[in-house]
Amino acid sequence: MGVIRGRERGDGRWRRLLDRPWAVAALAALGPAAWGTTYVTTTELLPPDRPLAVSALRALPAGLLLLAFTRRLPRGRWWMRATVLGLLNFGAFFPLLFYGAYRLPGGVASTVGALSPLLVAGLGVVVLRARPGPGTLLAALLGLSGVALLVLRADAALDAAGMAAMLSATSLMALAVVLAKRWGRPPGVSLLALTGWQLTVGGLVLAPLALLVEGAPPAPTAGHVAGYVYLGLIGTVLAYALWFRGIERLPASSMSFLGLANPVVASFAGLVLLGQSLTGWQLLGLTLVLLGVLWGQRASQRPRVIPESAPSSPPEREETGASGARATVAP
């Protein structure tokens, strides 16, 4: 009995440790960090010029695997919500992201993506009725400046269609963060099940689109299989499960700052795996990004809520998520 109780106390301490805000943020940041390796994985292992096929093969098998593992389907209003979130996070986001990436230099695309904290702050005012403090906005500008120094080149060419696609993709991702924060998840449904719903919806949209636009994929090689397995299990299932866990437990603005880990890891991946180098300005940009992320995490812990014009009835349990009343959550 003593051994069992000791194990239970140890498990309880680990759970409490992992539930602390800094631990939740650190685990959630593994999602954008894993996404930062997508470019290297795609260019080095996967077939070229197949963005839609890669997206579909990344989302659909992972979603079906999670559905088979969790054996849980949406009910009631969650059919609509899972569809909306699946389209925002995968079905619409992936094609726009790849379209922008093909038409813009990587630095321009990453800089547009770094607008996410500002977009989340604006959407949070409308959807969550939570007003960001000045510290959050300043941290967002600091992170944006750091990303621009880290990845933006002086000779970067701007393409109107590519800019529109990247801005649309970033806006959809920001909206997905805010809506996921507002809706939470249905009682008794695991994060893996919720992730599987969204991946399956996105994959079902992307698969026929890929066949229509790009045709049948080429015969897979060992490198292709390794790349798809890595992107599916690490870059999708694990990364998005940790990301959605963070959305559930942290303010939305805090999550948007963690997304800045993406260009940082992408730069380091190019440095280590592709033999690239960092200039002094890029090192300064890296420092500013890290300061922006840390400052943004600190500023996000003190939400400023817009008062309601009239008292309203308490929200339903499934509307609040894990953090309680939705009106008290910072964007």
C-alpha positions in Angstrom: 0.0 0.0 0.0 2.8 2.4 0.9 4.4 1.8 -2.5 1.1 2.5 -4.3 0.5 5.6 -2.4 4.0 6.8 -3.0 3.5 6.3 -6.7 0.2 8.2 -6.6 1.8 11.1 -4.8 4.6 11.1 -7.4 2.1 11.0 -10.3 0.2 13.8 -8.7 3.3 16.0 -8.4 4.1 15.4 -12.0 0.6 16.3 -13.1 0.7 19.5 -11.1 4.1 20.3 -12.5 2.9 19.8 -16.1 -0.2 21.9 -15.4 1.8 25.0 -14.4 1.5 27.8 -17.0 5.2 27.7 -17.9 5.2 24.0 -18.4 2.0 24.1 -20.6 3.7 26.9 -22.6 6.9 24.9 -23.0 5.1 21.8 -24.2 2.8 23.9 -26.5 5.9 25.6 -28.1 7.0 22.1 -29.3 4.2 22.4 -31.9 5.5 25.5 -33.7 9.1 24.2 -33.2 8.1 20.9 -35.0 6.5 23.0 -37.7 9.7 24.9 -38.1 11.3 21.7 -39.4 8.7 21.2 -42.1 10.6 23.2 -44.8 13.8 21.1 -44.4 11.8 17.8 -44.3 9.8 18.8 -47.4 12.8 19.9 -49.5 15.1 17.0 -48.4 12.7 14.0 -48.2 9.5 14.6 -50.0 8.6 14.8 -53.7 8.9 18.3 -55.2 6.0 20.5 -56.3 3.4 18.5 -54.5 2.2 20.9 -51.8 -1.5 19.8 -51.8 -0.6 16.1 -51.9 1.9 16.6 -49.0 -0.7 18.4 -47.0 -3.4 15.7 -47.6 -1.0 12.9 -46.8 0.0 14.8 -43.7 -3.5 15.4 -42.4 -5.8 12.6 -43.5 -3.8 9.5 -42.3 -3.1 11.1 -39.0 -6.7 12.1 -38.6 -8.0 8.6 -39.4 -5.4 7.1 -37.1 -6.6 9.2 -34.2 -10.2 8.4 -35.0 -9.4 4.7 -34.9 -7.5 5.1 -31.6 -10.1 7.3 -29.8 -13.3 5.7 -31.3 -15.1 9.0 -30.8 -17.1 11.0 -33.3 -18.6 14.5 -32.8 -22.1 15.0 -31.6 -24.6 17.8 -32.0 -23.1 21.2 -32.6 -19.6 19.8 -32.6 -20.1 18.4 -36.1 -20.2 22.0 -37.3 -17.5 23.2 -34.9 -15.1 20.4 -35.8 -15.7 21.2 -39.5 -15.0 24.9 -39.0 -11.8 24.3 -37.0 -10.7 21.6 -39.4 -11.0 23.9 -42.4 -9.4 26.8 -40.6 -6.4 24.8 -39.2 -5.9 22.5 -42.2 -8.3 22.4 -45.1 -8.0 26.1 -46.0 -4.8 27.0 -44.1 -2.5 24.5 -45.8 -3.3 25.4 -49.4 -3.0 29.2 -48.7 0.2 28.7 -46.8 1.9 26.7 -49.6 0.6 29.0 -52.3 2.1 32.0 -50.4 5.3 30.1 -49.7 5.8 29.3 -53.4 5.2 32.9 -54.5 7.1 34.7 -51.8 10.6 34.4 -50.4 10.7 32.5 -47.1 11.6 35.6 -45.1 8.6 37.6 -46.4 6.3 34.6 -45.7 7.6 34.2 -42.1 7.3 38.0 -41.4 3.7 38.0 -42.5 3.1 34.9 -40.3 4.6 36.9 -37.4 1.6 39.2 -37.5 -0.4 36.4 -35.7 -0.1 37.9 -32.2 -1.5 41.3 -33.4 -4.4 39.5 -35.3 -5.2 37.3 -32.3 -5.3 40.4 -30.1 -7.7 42.1 -32.5 -10.0 39.1 -32.9 -9.9 38.5 -29.1 -11.6 41.9 -28.6 -14.5 40.9 -30.9 -14.9 37.2 -30.1 -13.7 36.9 -26.5 -14.4 40.5 -25.4 -11.0 40.6 -23.8 -8.8 43.7 -24.3 -5.0 43.2 -24.5 -2.8 45.4 -22.4 -0.1 47.6 -23.8 2.5 45.1 -22.8 1.0 42.5 -25.1 0.9 44.8 -28.1 4.5 46.0 -27.5 5.7 42.4 -27.2 3.9 41.5 -30.4 5.7 44.4 -32.2 9.0 43.3 -30.7 8.5 39.7 -31.9 7.5 40.9 -35.4 10.6 43.1 -35.6 12.8 40.2 -34.5 11.3 37.9 -37.1 11.8 40.5 -39.8 15.5 40.9 -38.9 15.9 37.1 -38.6 14.5 36.0 -42.0 13.8 39.1 -44.2 16.3 40.0 -46.8 16.8 43.4 -48.4 16.3 42.0 -51.9 13.1 40.2 -51.0 10.5 40.5 -53.8 6.8 41.2 -52.9 4.1 39.4 -54.8 0.6 40.7 -54.3 -1.2 37.3 -54.7 1.4 35.7 -52.4 1.1 38.4 -49.8 -2.7 38.1 -49.9 -2.5 34.3 -49.5 -0.1 34.5 -46.6 -2.1 37.2 -44.8 -5.3 35.1 -45.3 -3.5 32.0 -44.0 -2.3 33.9 -40.9 -5.7 35.4 -40.3 -7.4 31.9 -40.5 -4.9 30.5 -38.0 -5.5 33.4 -35.6 -9.2 33.0 -35.9 -8.8 29.2 -35.3 -6.9 30.0 -32.0 -9.6 32.4 -30.8 -12.5 30.1 -31.7 -10.9 27.1 -30.1 -10.4 29.2 -27.0 -14.0 30.2 -27.0 -15.5 26.8 -27.7 -13.1 24.7 -25.6 -14.0 21.0 -26.1 -17.0 18.9 -25.3 -17.1 17.2 -21.9 -15.5 13.8 -21.8 -13.8 14.2 -25.2 -10.0 13.9 -25.2 -7.6 16.3 -27.0 -6.6 13.4 -29.3 -10.2 12.9 -30.4 -10.7 16.6 -31.0 -7.4 16.8 -33.0 -8.5 13.7 -35.0 -11.8 15.3 -36.0 -10.1 18.4 -37.3 -7.3 16.5 -39.2 -9.9 14.2 -40.8 -12.0 17.2 -42.0 -9.0 19.0 -43.4 -7.7 15.8 -45.1 -11.0 15.0 -46.7 -11.0 18.5 -48.2 -7.4 18.4 -49.3 -7.3 14.8 -50.8 -9.7 15.4 -53.8 -8.2 18.9 -54.3 -4.7 17.4 -54.6 -5.8 14.7 -57.1 -7.6 17.3 -59.2 -4.8 19.9 -59.3 -1.7 17.8 -59.0 -2.7 14.3 -60.2 -1.8 11.0 -58.7 1.3 11.1 -56.4 4.5 9.5 -57.6 5.6 6.0 -56.3 6.9 6.5 -52.8 10.6 6.0 -52.0 12.1 5.2 -48.6 12.8 8.9 -48.2 9.2 9.8 -49.0 7.9 7.4 -46.4 10.3 8.6 -43.7 9.3 12.2 -44.4 5.6 11.4 -44.3 5.9 9.4 -41.1 7.8 12.3 -39.4 5.4 15.0 -40.6 2.4 12.8 -39.7 3.4 11.6 -36.3 5.7 14.3 -35.0 4.8 17.4 -37.0 1.1 16.8 -36.9 -0.3 14.4 -34.3 2.0 15.2 -31.5 2.6 18.9 -32.5 -1.1 19.7 -32.8 -2.2 17.8 -29.7 0.3 19.8 -27.6 -0.8 23.0 -29.5 -4.5 22.4 -28.8 -3.7 21.5 -25.2 -2.0 24.9 -24.8 -5.0 26.7 -26.4 -7.2 25.1 -23.9 -5.1 26.1 -20.9 -3.4 29.4 -21.8 -4.6 32.8 -22.9 -5.0 33.0 -26.7 -2.4 35.8 -27.0 0.1 33.6 -25.1 -0.3 30.9 -27.7 0.1 33.3 -30.6 3.5 34.4 -29.2 4.6 30.7 -29.0 4.0 30.5 -32.8 7.1 32.7 -33.2 9.1 29.6 -32.4 8.4 28.5 -36.0 10.7 30.8 -37.9 13.4 30.5 -35.1 13.6 26.7 -35.5 13.4 27.0 -39.2 16.4 29.2 -39.2 18.3 26.9 -36.9 17.3 23.9 -39.0 18.8 25.6 -42.1 21.9 26.5 -40.1 22.5 23.0 -38.9 21.2 20.8 -41.7 21.6 22.9 -44.8 24.9 24.6 -43.9 23.5 28.1 -43.8 24.9 30.9 -41.6 23.5 33.7 -39.4 24.6 37.3 -39.7 24.9 39.8 -36.9 21.5 41.3 -37.8 19.9 37.8 -37.7 21.4 37.2 -34.3 19.9 40.5 -33.1 16.5 39.4 -34.6 16.7 36.1 -32.8 17.3 37.9 -29.5 14.3 40.2 -30.1 12.1 37.2 -31.0 13.0 35.4 -27.7 12.4 38.6 -25.7 9.1 39.1 -27.4 8.0 35.6 -26.6 9.0 35.8 -23.0 7.5 39.3 -22.6 4.3 38.2 -24.3 4.0 35.2 -22.0 4.3 37.5 -19.0 1.9 40.2 -20.3 -0.7 37.6 -21.3 -1.1 36.4 -17.7 -2.8 39.7 -16.8 -5.9 40.0 -19.0 -8.0 43.1 -19.3 -11.7 42.3 -19.9 -14.1 44.5 -21.6 -17.2 44.8 -19.4 -20.4 43.6 -20.7 -23.1 46.1 -21.3 -25.6 43.9 -19.6 -25.3 40.9 -17.4 -25.7 37.6 -19.3 -26.5 34.1 -18.2 -23.6 31.8 -17.4 -22.2 30.0 -20.5 -22.6 26.3 -21.0 -19.8 24.1 -19.6 -18.7 23.1 -23.1 -18.4 26.7 -24.1 -15.8 27.6 -21.5 -13.0 25.1 -21.9 -10.8 24.2 -19.0 -10.2 27.8 -17.8 -13.6 28.7 -16.6 -15.8 31.6 -17.8 -14.8 32.7 -21.3 -15.1 36.4 -20.7 -12.1 36.3 -18.3 -9.7 34.9 -20.9 -7.1 37.1 -22.5 -6.6 36.9 -26.2 
